[in-house]
Amino acid sequence: MSHTPNRQDFDHYMAPNYAPQQVIPVRGEGSRLWDQQGREYIDFAGGIAVNSLGHCHPVLVDALKDQGEKLWHLSNVFTNEPALNLAKALVDRTFADKVFLCSSGGEANEAALKLARRWAVDNHGEHKDKIISFYQSFHGRTFFTVSVGGQPKYSQGFGPVPGGILHADYNDLESVRKLVGDDTCAIMVEPMQGEGGIVPGTQDFLQGLRDLCDEHNALLIFDEVQTGVGRSGELYAYKNYGITPDILTSAKSLGGGFPVGAMLATDAVAKSLVIGTHGSTYGGNALASAVALAAVEFIDTPEVLEGVKKRHDLFREHLETINRKYGVFKEIRGMGLLMGAQMSDAYEGRAKDILPLAIEEGLMALIAGPNVLRMAPSLVIPEADIAEGMARLERAIERLVAAT
Ligand SMILES: *Cc1c(COP(=O)(O)O)cnc(C)c1O
């Protein structure tokens, strides 16, 4: 008889760097999931802002099946039609002139940082090497990206970190002014901090960064790995602000669940990525590109993007209604369908305690740090699923309050 995998297998066979929930989902459709026992869940987590069209959306399944029967992979010794179509779709829809494809957000940011350094060497000289980023930011888990990220717990304990990296306070332009200079190569910033607690950048702050970069001949890099591809109510969050970066990185929602990443850049910057400077075996993989193209074309329509804004209002109304009863949240914030609810003082640090209760009630949600309940559902989640998910969230919160 074949072995049915269980949660103990995780502890036996998997590296111990994660602590997954006890239940093991086996099937998904839209914004609903079912576990091994057949219990059903509503998904407000979206695979951490990845499942942009929910689970097994027919448009993505069709793209995957169709390409899966034609051609999967070639390496970059050859190019392929889906990769070219995806790159064109991204260029046509954004500020960018050139696209580098890869397989994850961390890889897209690694490419962005390496490109920025190379651009500075090419155009200004070796001395222009300082990268400014922000405390609480998250840019991935490669060694360069954890070092640029503003959460020291992710970069400490691995030996000497790469140099030339400076951290400022998010939404505090003055703290950036103290660090910026003619040796600044780039400023890397999430237009809204995701892992750091769902903190939107202010218009003045992001505009100020743009101005400082222009003043000092530095590049502005927007990490839109979490905010990109419809999540914010626009294809990319920079469009909400009307502030254009020089480099933008995208992943998560881009593949709707298929691993894919992209770095977008202007011609003037991208031209430093000459033959041989960078690469990725899987970058531009035909299967990944076909799925991402289908996701981008489906999401970047007025219907879907307007729908995200409408659903944002619904999420906010439901959360406010829950909060009027239980007073657990201090602030409800976010953009589009990337929402955070910061716990009130009486429940400081307790956001993480909601998650197992929610699972018991049949709801998957997320946190962003111990103090913020985070939601990143499908961009097309049906209104009925929002209502039912919120009813389940309310029961979880009722239990949290009763047990306090
Ligand atoms: C998730 C995330 C990353 C890292 O993406 P991976 O695909 O896990 O490498 C980078 N930046 C931001 C803003 C993210 O949310």
CSV table of C-alpha atoms and ligand atoms in Angstrom, one decimal:
chain,number,residue,atom,x,y,z
A,1,MET,CA,0.0,0.0,0.0
A,2,SER,CA,1.3,3.5,-0.8
A,3,HIS,CA,2.0,5.8,2.1
A,4,THR,CA,-0.3,8.8,2.6
A,5,PRO,CA,2.0,11.7,3.5
A,6,ASN,CA,1.2,13.4,6.9
A,7,ARG,CA,2.4,16.3,8.9
A,8,GLN,CA,4.9,14.1,10.9
A,9,ASP,CA,6.7,13.4,7.6
A,10,PHE,CA,7.5,17.1,7.4
A,11,ASP,CA,9.5,16.8,10.7
A,12,HIS,CA,11.2,13.6,9.5
A,13,TYR,CA,12.2,14.5,6.0
A,14,MET,CA,12.1,18.3,5.5
A,15,ALA,CA,14.8,20.8,6.5
A,16,PRO,CA,13.5,22.4,9.7
A,17,ASN,CA,13.4,26.0,8.5
A,18,TYR,CA,9.6,26.2,8.3
A,19,ALA,CA,6.8,25.5,10.8
A,20,PRO,CA,3.7,24.7,8.6
A,21,GLN,CA,0.2,24.4,10.0
A,22,GLN,CA,-1.0,20.9,10.9
A,23,VAL,CA,-3.5,20.5,8.1
A,24,ILE,CA,-2.3,19.6,4.6
A,25,PRO,CA,-4.5,21.0,1.7
A,26,VAL,CA,-4.8,18.7,-1.2
A,27,ARG,CA,-7.1,20.5,-3.6
A,28,GLY,CA,-8.1,24.1,-4.4
A,29,GLU,CA,-10.7,25.8,-6.6
A,30,GLY,CA,-11.0,29.5,-6.7
A,31,SER,CA,-10.8,30.9,-3.2
A,32,ARG,CA,-11.6,27.5,-1.5
A,33,LEU,CA,-9.3,24.7,-0.4
A,34,TRP,CA,-9.8,21.2,0.9
A,35,ASP,CA,-7.5,19.3,3.2
A,36,GLN,CA,-6.7,15.6,3.4
A,37,GLN,CA,-9.8,15.0,5.6
A,38,GLY,CA,-12.1,16.8,3.1
A,39,ARG,CA,-12.5,19.9,5.4
A,40,GLU,CA,-13.0,23.1,3.4
A,41,TYR,CA,-11.2,26.4,3.9
A,42,ILE,CA,-11.6,29.9,2.5
A,43,ASP,CA,-8.4,31.3,1.4
A,44,PHE,CA,-7.5,34.9,2.4
A,45,ALA,CA,-3.8,34.0,2.3
A,46,GLY,CA,-3.4,33.4,-1.4
A,47,GLY,CA,-0.1,31.5,-1.0
A,48,ILE,CA,1.4,34.7,0.4
A,49,ALA,CA,0.1,37.1,-2.3
A,50,VAL,CA,0.9,34.6,-5.1
A,51,ASN,CA,-2.4,33.0,-6.1
A,52,SER,CA,-3.6,36.1,-7.9
A,53,LEU,CA,-6.4,34.3,-9.6
A,54,GLY,CA,-7.1,31.8,-6.8
A,55,HIS,CA,-6.5,28.1,-7.2
A,56,CYS,CA,-6.6,26.4,-10.6
A,57,HIS,CA,-8.2,29.3,-12.5
A,58,PRO,CA,-9.2,28.0,-15.9
A,59,VAL,CA,-7.3,30.7,-17.8
A,60,LEU,CA,-4.0,29.6,-16.0
A,61,VAL,CA,-4.8,25.9,-16.2
A,62,ASP,CA,-5.4,26.2,-20.0
A,63,ALA,CA,-2.2,28.2,-20.5
A,64,LEU,CA,-0.2,25.5,-18.5
A,65,LYS,CA,-1.8,22.6,-20.3
A,66,ASP,CA,-1.4,24.2,-23.7
A,67,GLN,CA,2.2,25.0,-23.3
A,68,GLY,CA,2.9,21.8,-21.4
A,69,GLU,CA,2.1,19.8,-24.5
A,70,LYS,CA,4.3,22.0,-26.7
A,71,LEU,CA,7.6,22.9,-25.0
A,72,TRP,CA,8.7,23.3,-21.4
A,73,HIS,CA,12.3,24.4,-21.3
A,74,LEU,CA,15.2,25.3,-23.6
A,75,SER,CA,17.6,27.3,-21.4
A,76,ASN,CA,18.8,30.7,-22.6
A,77,VAL,CA,21.0,29.1,-25.3
A,78,PHE,CA,17.7,29.5,-27.3
A,79,THR,CA,14.9,32.0,-26.8
A,80,ASN,CA,11.3,31.0,-26.9
A,81,GLU,CA,7.9,32.4,-27.9
A,82,PRO,CA,6.2,32.6,-24.5
A,83,ALA,CA,9.2,34.4,-22.9
A,84,LEU,CA,9.2,36.9,-25.8
A,85,ASN,CA,5.5,37.4,-25.5
A,86,LEU,CA,5.7,37.9,-21.7
A,87,ALA,CA,8.6,40.4,-22.0
A,88,LYS,CA,6.6,42.4,-24.7
A,89,ALA,CA,3.5,42.4,-22.6
A,90,LEU,CA,5.4,43.8,-19.6
A,91,VAL,CA,7.2,46.4,-21.7
A,92,ASP,CA,3.9,47.5,-23.4
A,93,ARG,CA,2.2,47.9,-20.1
A,94,THR,CA,4.8,49.7,-18.0
A,95,PHE,CA,7.6,52.3,-18.0
A,96,ALA,CA,10.2,49.6,-18.8
A,97,ASP,CA,12.0,49.0,-22.1
A,98,LYS,CA,13.8,45.8,-21.1
A,99,VAL,CA,12.9,42.7,-19.1
A,100,PHE,CA,15.1,40.1,-17.4
A,101,LEU,CA,13.2,36.9,-16.5
A,102,CYS,CA,14.0,34.6,-13.6
A,103,SER,CA,12.1,32.3,-11.2
A,104,SER,CA,11.5,34.2,-7.9
A,105,GLY,CA,11.3,37.6,-6.2
A,106,GLY,CA,14.7,37.1,-4.5
A,107,GLU,CA,16.3,36.4,-7.9
A,108,ALA,CA,14.6,39.4,-9.5
A,109,ASN,CA,16.0,41.7,-6.7
A,110,GLU,CA,19.4,40.1,-6.9
A,111,ALA,CA,19.4,40.9,-10.6
A,112,ALA,CA,18.3,44.5,-9.8
A,113,LEU,CA,21.0,45.1,-7.3
A,114,LYS,CA,23.7,43.6,-9.4
A,115,LEU,CA,22.5,45.7,-12.4
A,116,ALA,CA,22.5,48.8,-10.3
A,117,ARG,CA,26.1,48.2,-9.2
A,118,ARG,CA,27.2,47.5,-12.7
A,119,TRP,CA,25.4,50.5,-14.1
A,120,ALA,CA,27.2,52.7,-11.5
A,121,VAL,CA,30.6,51.3,-12.4
A,122,ASP,CA,30.0,51.7,-16.1
A,123,ASN,CA,28.6,55.2,-15.9
A,124,HIS,CA,30.2,56.8,-12.8
A,125,GLY,CA,33.0,54.7,-11.4
A,126,GLU,CA,33.7,52.2,-8.6
A,127,HIS,CA,33.2,54.7,-5.8
A,128,LYS,CA,29.5,54.9,-6.5
A,129,ASP,CA,28.5,51.7,-4.7
A,130,LYS,CA,26.2,52.6,-1.8
A,131,ILE,CA,22.8,51.0,-1.7
A,132,ILE,CA,20.2,52.6,0.6
A,133,SER,CA,17.2,50.5,1.7
A,134,PHE,CA,14.8,50.6,4.7
A,135,TYR,CA,14.4,49.1,8.1
A,136,GLN,CA,11.7,46.4,8.1
A,137,SER,CA,11.9,46.0,4.4
A,138,PHE,CA,12.0,42.5,2.8
A,139,HIS,CA,13.7,41.8,-0.5
A,140,GLY,CA,14.3,38.0,-0.5
A,141,ARG,CA,16.5,35.4,1.0
A,142,THR,CA,19.7,35.4,-1.2
A,143,PHE,CA,22.6,36.7,0.7
A,144,PHE,CA,22.7,40.1,-1.1
A,145,THR,CA,18.9,40.5,-0.7
A,146,VAL,CA,18.7,39.7,3.0
A,147,SER,CA,21.6,42.1,3.5
A,148,VAL,CA,19.7,44.9,1.7
A,149,GLY,CA,16.5,43.9,3.5
A,150,GLY,CA,16.0,45.7,6.8
A,151,GLN,CA,15.4,42.8,9.1
A,152,PRO,CA,18.8,41.9,10.6
A,153,LYS,CA,17.5,38.5,11.9
A,154,TYR,CA,17.5,37.3,8.3
A,155,SER,CA,21.1,38.3,7.5
A,156,GLN,CA,22.9,37.7,10.8
A,157,GLY,CA,24.7,34.4,11.6
A,158,PHE,CA,25.9,33.7,8.1
A,159,GLY,CA,29.3,35.3,8.2
A,160,PRO,CA,30.5,38.6,6.7
A,161,VAL,CA,27.7,40.5,4.9
A,162,PRO,CA,28.2,42.3,1.6
A,163,GLY,CA,29.3,45.9,2.1
A,164,GLY,CA,28.1,49.3,0.9
A,165,ILE,CA,24.5,48.8,2.2
A,166,LEU,CA,22.8,51.5,4.3
A,167,HIS,CA,19.4,51.5,6.0
A,168,ALA,CA,17.1,54.4,6.6
A,169,ASP,CA,13.7,54.7,8.2
A,170,TYR,CA,10.7,54.0,6.0
A,171,ASN,CA,8.4,57.0,5.3
A,172,ASP,CA,11.1,59.3,6.8
A,173,LEU,CA,12.8,61.3,4.1
A,174,GLU,CA,15.0,63.1,6.5
A,175,SER,CA,16.7,59.8,7.5
A,176,VAL,CA,17.4,59.2,3.8
A,177,ARG,CA,18.9,62.7,3.3
A,178,LYS,CA,21.4,61.9,6.0
A,179,LEU,CA,22.7,58.9,4.0
A,180,VAL,CA,22.4,59.9,0.4
A,181,GLY,CA,25.3,61.4,-1.5
A,182,ASP,CA,27.1,61.2,-4.8
A,183,ASP,CA,28.4,57.7,-3.8
A,184,THR,CA,24.7,56.5,-3.7
A,185,CYS,CA,24.2,53.9,-6.4
A,186,ALA,CA,20.6,53.0,-5.8
A,187,ILE,CA,17.7,53.3,-3.4
A,188,MET,CA,15.7,50.1,-3.1
A,189,VAL,CA,12.2,50.4,-1.7
A,190,GLU,CA,8.8,48.6,-1.5
A,191,PRO,CA,6.1,51.2,-2.5
A,192,MET,CA,4.2,49.5,0.3
A,193,GLN,CA,6.1,47.4,2.9
A,194,GLY,CA,4.6,43.9,2.9
A,195,GLU,CA,6.4,41.6,5.3
A,196,GLY,CA,7.3,44.7,7.3
A,197,GLY,CA,3.6,45.1,8.3
A,198,ILE,CA,1.6,46.3,5.3
A,199,VAL,CA,2.8,49.9,5.5
A,200,PRO,CA,2.0,52.0,2.4
A,201,GLY,CA,4.7,54.5,1.4
A,202,THR,CA,3.4,58.1,1.5
A,203,GLN,CA,3.2,60.1,-1.7
A,204,ASP,CA,5.7,62.7,-0.4
A,205,PHE,CA,8.2,60.0,0.7
A,206,LEU,CA,8.2,58.1,-2.5
A,207,GLN,CA,8.4,61.4,-4.5
A,208,GLY,CA,11.2,62.5,-2.3
A,209,LEU,CA,13.1,59.3,-3.0
A,210,ARG,CA,12.6,59.9,-6.7
A,211,ASP,CA,13.9,63.5,-6.4
A,212,LEU,CA,16.9,62.4,-4.3
A,213,CYS,CA,17.8,59.8,-6.9
A,214,ASP,CA,17.6,62.4,-9.7
A,215,GLU,CA,19.7,64.9,-7.7
A,216,HIS,CA,22.5,62.3,-7.0
A,217,ASN,CA,22.4,60.3,-10.2
A,218,ALA,CA,21.2,57.2,-8.4
A,219,LEU,CA,18.7,54.6,-9.5
A,220,LEU,CA,15.3,54.2,-7.9
A,221,ILE,CA,14.4,50.5,-7.5
A,222,PHE,CA,10.8,49.6,-6.7
A,223,ASP,CA,10.5,46.1,-5.2
A,224,GLU,CA,7.0,45.2,-6.4
A,225,VAL,CA,7.3,41.5,-5.7
A,226,GLN,CA,4.3,41.7,-3.3
A,227,THR,CA,2.5,44.8,-4.6
A,228,GLY,CA,2.7,44.0,-8.3
A,229,VAL,CA,0.4,42.5,-10.9
A,230,GLY,CA,-2.9,43.9,-9.9
A,231,ARG,CA,-2.5,43.5,-6.1
A,232,SER,CA,-2.7,47.3,-5.5
A,233,GLY,CA,-5.6,47.9,-7.9
A,234,GLU,CA,-3.2,48.9,-10.7
A,235,LEU,CA,-1.0,46.6,-12.6
A,236,TYR,CA,1.9,47.9,-10.5
A,237,ALA,CA,1.6,50.1,-7.5
A,238,TYR,CA,3.9,52.8,-9.0
A,239,LYS,CA,1.0,53.7,-11.2
A,240,ASN,CA,-1.1,54.6,-8.2
A,241,TYR,CA,1.6,57.1,-7.2
A,242,GLY,CA,2.5,58.4,-10.6
A,243,ILE,CA,6.2,57.9,-9.6
A,244,THR,CA,8.3,56.0,-12.0
A,245,PRO,CA,11.3,53.9,-10.9
A,246,ASP,CA,14.4,53.0,-13.0
A,247,ILE,CA,14.1,49.3,-12.1
A,248,LEU,CA,11.1,47.4,-10.9
A,249,THR,CA,11.0,43.8,-9.7
A,250,SER,CA,8.0,41.5,-9.9
A,251,ALA,CA,7.2,37.9,-8.9
A,252,LYS,CA,4.5,36.4,-6.6
A,253,SER,CA,1.2,37.3,-8.4
A,254,LEU,CA,3.0,37.3,-11.7
A,255,GLY,CA,2.8,33.6,-12.0
A,256,GLY,CA,-0.4,33.1,-10.1
A,257,GLY,CA,1.3,30.1,-8.4
A,258,PHE,CA,3.8,29.1,-11.0
A,259,PRO,CA,7.4,30.2,-10.0
A,260,VAL,CA,8.4,33.2,-12.1
A,261,GLY,CA,10.1,36.5,-11.5
A,262,ALA,CA,10.9,39.5,-13.7
A,263,MET,CA,13.2,42.5,-13.4
A,264,LEU,CA,12.0,45.5,-15.5
A,265,ALA,CA,14.3,48.4,-16.4
A,266,THR,CA,14.8,51.4,-18.7
A,267,ASP,CA,17.0,51.0,-21.7
A,268,ALA,CA,19.6,53.4,-20.2
A,269,VAL,CA,20.0,51.2,-17.2
A,270,ALA,CA,19.5,47.7,-18.7
A,271,LYS,CA,22.3,48.2,-21.3
A,272,SER,CA,24.8,47.5,-18.5
A,273,LEU,CA,23.6,43.9,-18.4
A,274,VAL,CA,25.8,43.0,-21.3
A,275,ILE,CA,26.3,39.4,-22.5
A,276,GLY,CA,27.7,37.3,-19.7
A,277,THR,CA,27.0,39.7,-16.8
A,278,HIS,CA,24.1,37.7,-15.4
A,279,GLY,CA,21.9,34.7,-16.0
A,280,SER,CA,19.6,32.0,-14.8
A,281,THR,CA,19.0,28.5,-16.2
A,282,TYR,CA,15.3,28.7,-15.6
A,283,GLY,CA,14.9,32.4,-16.4
A,284,GLY,CA,12.4,32.7,-19.3
A,285,ASN,CA,11.3,29.1,-18.9
A,286,ALA,CA,8.6,28.5,-21.5
A,287,LEU,CA,6.0,27.0,-19.1
A,288,ALA,CA,6.5,29.7,-16.5
A,289,SER,CA,6.3,32.5,-19.2
A,290,ALA,CA,3.2,31.1,-20.7
A,291,VAL,CA,1.4,31.0,-17.4
A,292,ALA,CA,2.7,34.5,-16.4
A,293,LEU,CA,1.6,36.0,-19.8
A,294,ALA,CA,-1.9,34.6,-19.3
A,295,ALA,CA,-2.0,36.0,-15.7
A,296,VAL,CA,-0.9,39.5,-16.9
A,297,GLU,CA,-3.3,39.6,-19.8
A,298,PHE,CA,-6.2,38.5,-17.6
A,299,ILE,CA,-5.4,40.8,-14.7
A,300,ASP,CA,-4.5,44.0,-16.6
A,301,THR,CA,-8.1,44.8,-17.6
A,302,PRO,CA,-10.4,47.4,-16.2
A,303,GLU,CA,-12.8,44.7,-15.0
A,304,VAL,CA,-10.3,42.9,-12.8
A,305,LEU,CA,-8.5,46.1,-11.6
A,306,GLU,CA,-11.8,47.8,-10.7
A,307,GLY,CA,-12.9,44.6,-9.1
A,308,VAL,CA,-9.8,44.7,-6.8
A,309,LYS,CA,-10.7,48.2,-5.7
A,310,LYS,CA,-14.3,47.2,-5.0
A,311,ARG,CA,-13.2,44.2,-3.0
A,312,HIS,CA,-10.7,46.3,-1.1
A,313,ASP,CA,-13.7,48.4,0.1
A,314,LEU,CA,-15.6,45.3,1.1
A,315,PHE,CA,-12.6,43.9,3.0
A,316,ARG,CA,-12.3,47.2,4.8
A,317,GLU,CA,-16.0,47.4,5.7
A,318,HIS,CA,-16.0,43.8,7.1
A,319,LEU,CA,-12.9,44.4,9.1
A,320,GLU,CA,-14.3,47.7,10.5
A,321,THR,CA,-17.6,45.9,11.4
A,322,ILE,CA,-15.7,43.2,13.3
A,323,ASN,CA,-13.6,45.8,15.0
A,324,ARG,CA,-16.6,47.8,16.2
A,325,LYS,CA,-17.6,44.7,18.1
A,326,TYR,CA,-14.3,43.4,19.5
A,327,GLY,CA,-11.9,46.4,19.4
A,328,VAL,CA,-8.9,44.2,18.5
A,329,PHE,CA,-7.5,46.4,15.7
A,330,LYS,CA,-5.7,49.7,16.0
A,331,GLU,CA,-5.5,50.4,12.3
A,332,ILE,CA,-6.8,48.8,9.1
A,333,ARG,CA,-4.6,49.7,6.1
A,334,GLY,CA,-3.3,48.5,2.8
A,335,MET,CA,-3.9,48.9,-0.9
A,336,GLY,CA,-6.1,46.9,-3.2
A,337,LEU,CA,-6.1,43.3,-2.0
A,338,LEU,CA,-3.1,43.5,0.2
A,339,MET,CA,-4.6,44.5,3.5
A,340,GLY,CA,-3.3,44.6,7.1
A,341,ALA,CA,-5.0,45.0,10.4
A,342,GLN,CA,-2.7,46.2,13.2
A,343,MET,CA,-3.6,44.8,16.6
A,344,SER,CA,-4.7,47.2,19.3
A,345,ASP,CA,-2.6,47.8,22.4
A,346,ALA,CA,-4.6,45.2,24.4
A,347,TYR,CA,-3.8,42.6,21.8
A,348,GLU,CA,-0.2,43.7,21.0
A,349,GLY,CA,1.7,40.8,19.4
A,350,ARG,CA,-1.3,38.5,19.2
A,351,ALA,CA,-2.0,38.6,15.4
A,352,LYS,CA,-0.2,35.2,15.2
A,353,ASP,CA,-2.6,33.7,17.7
A,354,ILE,CA,-5.5,34.4,15.3
A,355,LEU,CA,-4.1,32.1,12.5
A,356,PRO,CA,-4.6,28.6,14.2
A,357,LEU,CA,-8.1,29.7,15.4
A,358,ALA,CA,-8.9,30.8,11.9
A,359,ILE,CA,-7.8,27.5,10.5
A,360,GLU,CA,-10.1,25.8,13.0
A,361,GLU,CA,-12.9,28.0,11.8
A,362,GLY,CA,-12.1,27.2,8.1
A,363,LEU,CA,-10.2,30.3,7.1
A,364,MET,CA,-6.6,30.8,5.9
A,365,ALA,CA,-5.1,34.2,6.7
A,366,LEU,CA,-1.6,35.6,7.2
A,367,ILE,CA,0.4,37.8,9.4
A,368,ALA,CA,3.0,40.5,8.6
A,369,GLY,CA,5.1,40.4,11.8
A,370,PRO,CA,3.6,39.4,15.1
A,371,ASN,CA,1.3,42.4,15.3
A,372,VAL,CA,-0.4,42.7,11.9
A,373,LEU,CA,-3.1,40.3,10.5
A,374,ARG,CA,-2.5,40.3,6.7
A,375,MET,CA,-4.9,39.3,3.9
A,376,ALA,CA,-3.8,38.7,0.3
A,377,PRO,CA,-6.7,36.8,-1.3
A,378,SER,CA,-7.3,36.1,-5.0
A,379,LEU,CA,-7.9,39.3,-7.0
A,380,VAL,CA,-11.2,37.7,-8.2
A,381,ILE,CA,-12.4,36.3,-4.9
A,382,PRO,CA,-16.2,36.1,-5.1
A,383,GLU,CA,-18.2,38.4,-2.8
A,384,ALA,CA,-19.9,35.4,-1.2
A,385,ASP,CA,-16.5,34.0,-0.2
A,386,ILE,CA,-15.5,37.3,1.3
A,387,ALA,CA,-18.6,37.4,3.4
A,388,GLU,CA,-18.2,33.7,4.5
A,389,GLY,CA,-14.5,34.2,5.2
A,390,MET,CA,-15.2,37.3,7.3
A,391,ALA,CA,-17.9,35.4,9.3
A,392,ARG,CA,-15.2,32.7,10.0
A,393,LEU,CA,-12.6,35.4,10.9
A,394,GLU,CA,-15.2,36.9,13.3
A,395,ARG,CA,-15.6,33.6,15.1
A,396,ALA,CA,-11.8,33.2,15.4
A,397,ILE,CA,-11.6,36.7,16.8
A,398,GLU,CA,-14.5,36.1,19.2
A,399,ARG,CA,-12.6,33.1,20.5
A,400,LEU,CA,-9.3,35.1,20.8
A,401,VAL,CA,-11.2,37.8,22.8
A,402,ALA,CA,-13.0,35.2,25.0
A,403,ALA,CA,-9.7,33.5,25.9
A,404,THR,CA,-8.0,36.7,26.8
B,1,LIG,C1,8.2,37.7,-1.2
B,1,LIG,C2,9.0,38.9,-1.4
B,1,LIG,C3,10.3,38.8,-1.9
B,1,LIG,C4,11.0,37.5,-2.1
B,1,LIG,O1,10.4,36.7,-3.1
B,1,LIG,P1,10.8,35.2,-3.3
B,1,LIG,O2,10.0,34.7,-4.5
B,1,LIG,O3,10.4,34.5,-2.0
B,1,LIG,O4,12.2,35.1,-3.5
B,1,LIG,C5,11.0,40.0,-2.2
B,1,LIG,N1,10.5,41.2,-2.0
B,1,LIG,C6,9.2,41.3,-1.5
B,1,LIG,C7,8.7,42.7,-1.3
B,1,LIG,C8,8.5,40.2,-1.2
B,1,LIG,O5,7.2,40.3,-0.6
